[in-house]
Amino acid sequence: MHAERGPLLRPILLVLVASSLALVALAANGAGAQQRTADAPPYLDQARPIAERVDDLLGRMSLDDKLGQMTLVDRSALGNQADVTTYRLGAVFNGGSSAPSPNHASSWADTIDSLQRSAEDTPLRIPLLYGVNAVHGHNGLWGATIFPHNIGLGASGDPELVAAISRATAEEMAGTGANWNFAPCLCVARDDRWGRTYESFGETPELVASMASAISGYQDGTPAVLATAKHYLGDGGTTGGVDQGDAALSEAELRAVHLPPFAAAVQRDVGSVMLSFSSWNGARLHAHRYLITDVLKDELAFRGFVVSDWAAVDRIDGASGLTAAEVRSAINAGLDMVMVPYDFRTFLGLLRTEVRAGRIPLQRIDDANRRILTQKFELGLFEQRQTDRRWTPTVGDAAHRDLARRAVRESIVLLRNDGGVLPLPRHAGKLFVAGRAADDIGIQSGGWTMSWQGGIGDITPGTTVLEAVRATVSPDTTVTYQRDGYGIDSSYRAAIAVVGETPYAEGRGDRRGTMSLDPADRAVLERLRAAGVPVVVVLISGRPLDIAAEVAQWDGLLAAWLPGTEGQGVADVLFGDHNPTGRLPLTWMADAAQQPINHGDGQEPLWPYGFGLNYPTDTVPAQTAPAQTVPAQNIPADTIPIGMAPGGADGGQPSSGNTFAASSSIAR
Ligand code: BGC
Ligand code: BGC
């Protein structure tokens, strides 16, 4: 039997809190609270088994109540908050750019609480799910802790770290009233041209599946939030890495490469699964009865609910305008909740017509409702209807920022260390810092930060790499910063160049032609090199870039991925407070023309999957020697020896003894 989500203690605590607050609640809630009397219906009785509560509630629901539960609406589409009551809406969310305003934790909580009151005004008082895309921390919220994007966490090889980050994110979400996260993305990125590569933990099913630990972090603690495994299925396997494209794969390969993370998610009892915009051999996932019902629900025994992606039902027939046929094919394929996201009246009208005409069986509607309501009961939403504001002060707090800093340190991969230029000494005399990503929270955070596509500049509080360098060097060391690299001369001990990609999300991040550094970044690197001082490159990017032609001219190279707000973690590695332990979660191309390039496909990469150097142990304090972060379950028999850089010029210490999750060779 599945009990409520969260630890066992939770219901007891809730009862204690509830009884001591009962009088307050009665006074505050008026009519709503009066229903919690002895003759309250069974579904409102917390002591009863959840299955019984679901049955009781379902028996009281009208067709409109049921259709409303299947409807997920963007907050900005609610002309009037009473729409929640009128249309019996079951779930509201904010998309990448529709955060409550002003964008502060308390206004989020006020907004969501008020929506919950509108839901409580319906005859059956079914609480709302409120969804967010907290994909690297509660990233839509100003002041939240922004953790590294998944690609960096994949490099850490540390599922427990990932679970701890999800836990911290759940706390920050709970402090704003959001109870449902559209995360983790369990995509297996097979082609780095894909703009969502950074949302992936890596290119092998084993590595990604191990990070399903994120689900436990969200769901299995206090506070618990509902997790979403996305995007089912094959989003990272589309031809050419085209976002929302077509995965032209045999069923055997689809199952071997893309299914294992979802099987791991179901094992962790994930509450929801979001479908992928993409197609499999030309058939849209959103209408794929075999993959949704036969494979996910029947074969894997997924008992949560399936949610669609943004307006994806409307895209089934390729033409814009939601049709009855689209709604019918999606729901009959096994979709339980529709992210409309705007025109919910049209959607509800079409759905009602199809059900009344018998073209969507009532059984299917009941099954969808049973799945959704079960999750709401298990989350404890019927008992905790308003934001638990005890969590609000955790937003961006010191403990979470420390965890993020640790995650940054553990995610960094040392790719080159010619002549042992790294770690840099704190007593460096003069250091030069350049590059457009050096002093920019927006760039180092990437997409899905404060807005859908992310942004450049001071978009939220944090520590930039430049600030972190300044905070780390000795008082007698001078740090000179010139973004474009002008003014450097041979008097500097070293130059640190922080360069790479600027923020993007989804399809806008797809790369078609070159995967090189931007010409402006290359010009900065040229200026630094011309001064004749050692150049250390900190690469800020959501994926490997095509740098084979230039890398021999750099003395040091750290892949820092998209680290988020805690730039101090980068300085921790630069100055040797942490000996790098990160390993490549993706094969690093030797040429963009190799894409797609993956472990085991026989192509000769610049650096193989699992590659990462360490500092020689005598250059870092003993207590910071690398921890063995690769969990046992993550090491299959076939592991890659680390430290064999093709091209040979790397001066780092091969990290012998370190292994990384290497997949059984799956070639494309
Ligand atoms: C993305 C999803 C996201 C959803 C809601 C879609 O465009 O593909 O990952 O959860 O929007 O914002
Ligand atoms: C929203 C995103 C969504 C995207 C889909 C944006 O406007 O903010 O959440 O994923 O549209 O196209």
Short mmCIF file of N, CA and C and ligand atoms in Angstrom, two decimals, residues 74 93-96 132-133 135 182 196 199 230-231 243-244 274-275 277 308-310 315 339 448 452 506, ligand 1:
data_model
loop_
_atom_site.label_atom_id
_atom_site.label_comp_id
_atom_site.label_asym_id
_atom_site.label_seq_id
_atom_site.Cartn_x
_atom_site.Cartn_y
_atom_site.Cartn_z
N ASP A 74 -2.09 27.81 -17.49
CA ASP A 74 -1.07 28.79 -17.10
C ASP A 74 -1.76 29.91 -16.31
N PHE A 93 -0.33 26.45 -13.24
CA PHE A 93 1.13 26.49 -13.18
C PHE A 93 1.61 27.82 -13.70
N ASN A 94 2.88 28.12 -13.44
CA ASN A 94 3.43 29.18 -14.26
C ASN A 94 4.52 28.66 -15.16
N GLY A 95 4.41 29.05 -16.41
CA GLY A 95 5.39 28.67 -17.41
C GLY A 95 6.69 29.41 -17.12
N GLY A 96 7.64 29.24 -18.01
CA GLY A 96 8.97 29.79 -17.79
C GLY A 96 8.99 31.28 -17.52
N VAL A 132 5.48 24.29 -11.25
CA VAL A 132 6.56 25.20 -11.68
C VAL A 132 7.65 24.39 -12.38
N ASN A 133 8.48 25.09 -13.12
CA ASN A 133 9.65 24.46 -13.73
C ASN A 133 10.88 24.77 -12.88
N VAL A 135 13.81 23.64 -12.38
CA VAL A 135 14.69 22.63 -12.96
C VAL A 135 16.14 22.72 -12.48
N PHE A 182 7.88 20.41 -12.41
CA PHE A 182 8.07 19.77 -13.72
C PHE A 182 9.56 19.40 -13.87
N ARG A 196 18.43 21.46 -25.56
CA ARG A 196 18.10 21.06 -24.19
C ARG A 196 19.15 20.12 -23.61
N GLU A 199 19.76 20.22 -19.99
CA GLU A 199 18.73 19.71 -19.08
C GLU A 199 18.91 18.21 -18.85
N LYS A 230 10.39 13.82 -17.09
CA LYS A 230 10.09 14.32 -18.43
C LYS A 230 11.31 14.19 -19.31
N HIS A 231 11.17 14.16 -20.62
CA HIS A 231 9.93 14.16 -21.40
C HIS A 231 9.85 12.80 -22.05
N ASP A 243 15.01 19.98 -31.58
CA ASP A 243 14.05 20.01 -30.49
C ASP A 243 12.65 19.74 -31.03
N GLN A 244 11.91 18.93 -30.32
CA GLN A 244 10.55 18.55 -30.70
C GLN A 244 10.54 17.76 -32.01
N MET A 274 5.70 13.67 -17.77
CA MET A 274 5.30 14.59 -18.85
C MET A 274 5.73 14.02 -20.19
N LEU A 275 4.81 14.10 -21.15
CA LEU A 275 5.10 13.58 -22.49
C LEU A 275 6.02 14.53 -23.26
N PHE A 277 7.26 16.52 -26.64
CA PHE A 277 6.75 17.13 -27.88
C PHE A 277 7.13 16.29 -29.10
N SER A 308 0.51 16.40 -20.30
CA SER A 308 1.04 16.78 -21.61
C SER A 308 1.97 17.97 -21.46
N ASP A 309 2.72 18.26 -22.50
CA ASP A 309 3.58 19.44 -22.50
C ASP A 309 2.79 20.62 -23.08
N TRP A 310 3.41 21.75 -23.00
CA TRP A 310 2.84 23.04 -23.37
C TRP A 310 2.14 23.02 -24.74
N ARG A 315 -0.71 20.43 -31.05
CA ARG A 315 0.25 20.25 -32.15
C ARG A 315 0.21 18.84 -32.75
N MET A 339 -1.91 20.16 -20.32
CA MET A 339 -1.36 21.50 -20.14
C MET A 339 -1.85 22.32 -21.32
N TRP A 448 16.18 29.03 -18.37
CA TRP A 448 15.33 28.65 -17.25
C TRP A 448 15.83 29.30 -15.95
N TRP A 452 12.03 32.13 -19.09
CA TRP A 452 12.14 30.90 -19.89
C TRP A 452 13.50 30.77 -20.56
N GLU A 506 15.30 25.42 -24.82
CA GLU A 506 14.54 24.65 -25.82
C GLU A 506 15.05 24.90 -27.24
C1 BGC B 1 8.70 22.51 -21.86
C2 BGC B 1 8.51 21.77 -20.57
C3 BGC B 1 7.96 22.67 -19.51
C4 BGC B 1 6.69 23.31 -20.01
C5 BGC B 1 6.03 24.21 -19.02
C6 BGC B 1 7.50 23.31 -22.25
O1 BGC B 1 7.78 24.15 -23.32
O2 BGC B 1 9.01 21.59 -22.88
O3 BGC B 1 9.73 21.19 -20.16
O4 BGC B 1 7.73 21.96 -18.32
O5 BGC B 1 7.00 24.05 -21.17
O6 BGC B 1 6.61 25.44 -18.92
#
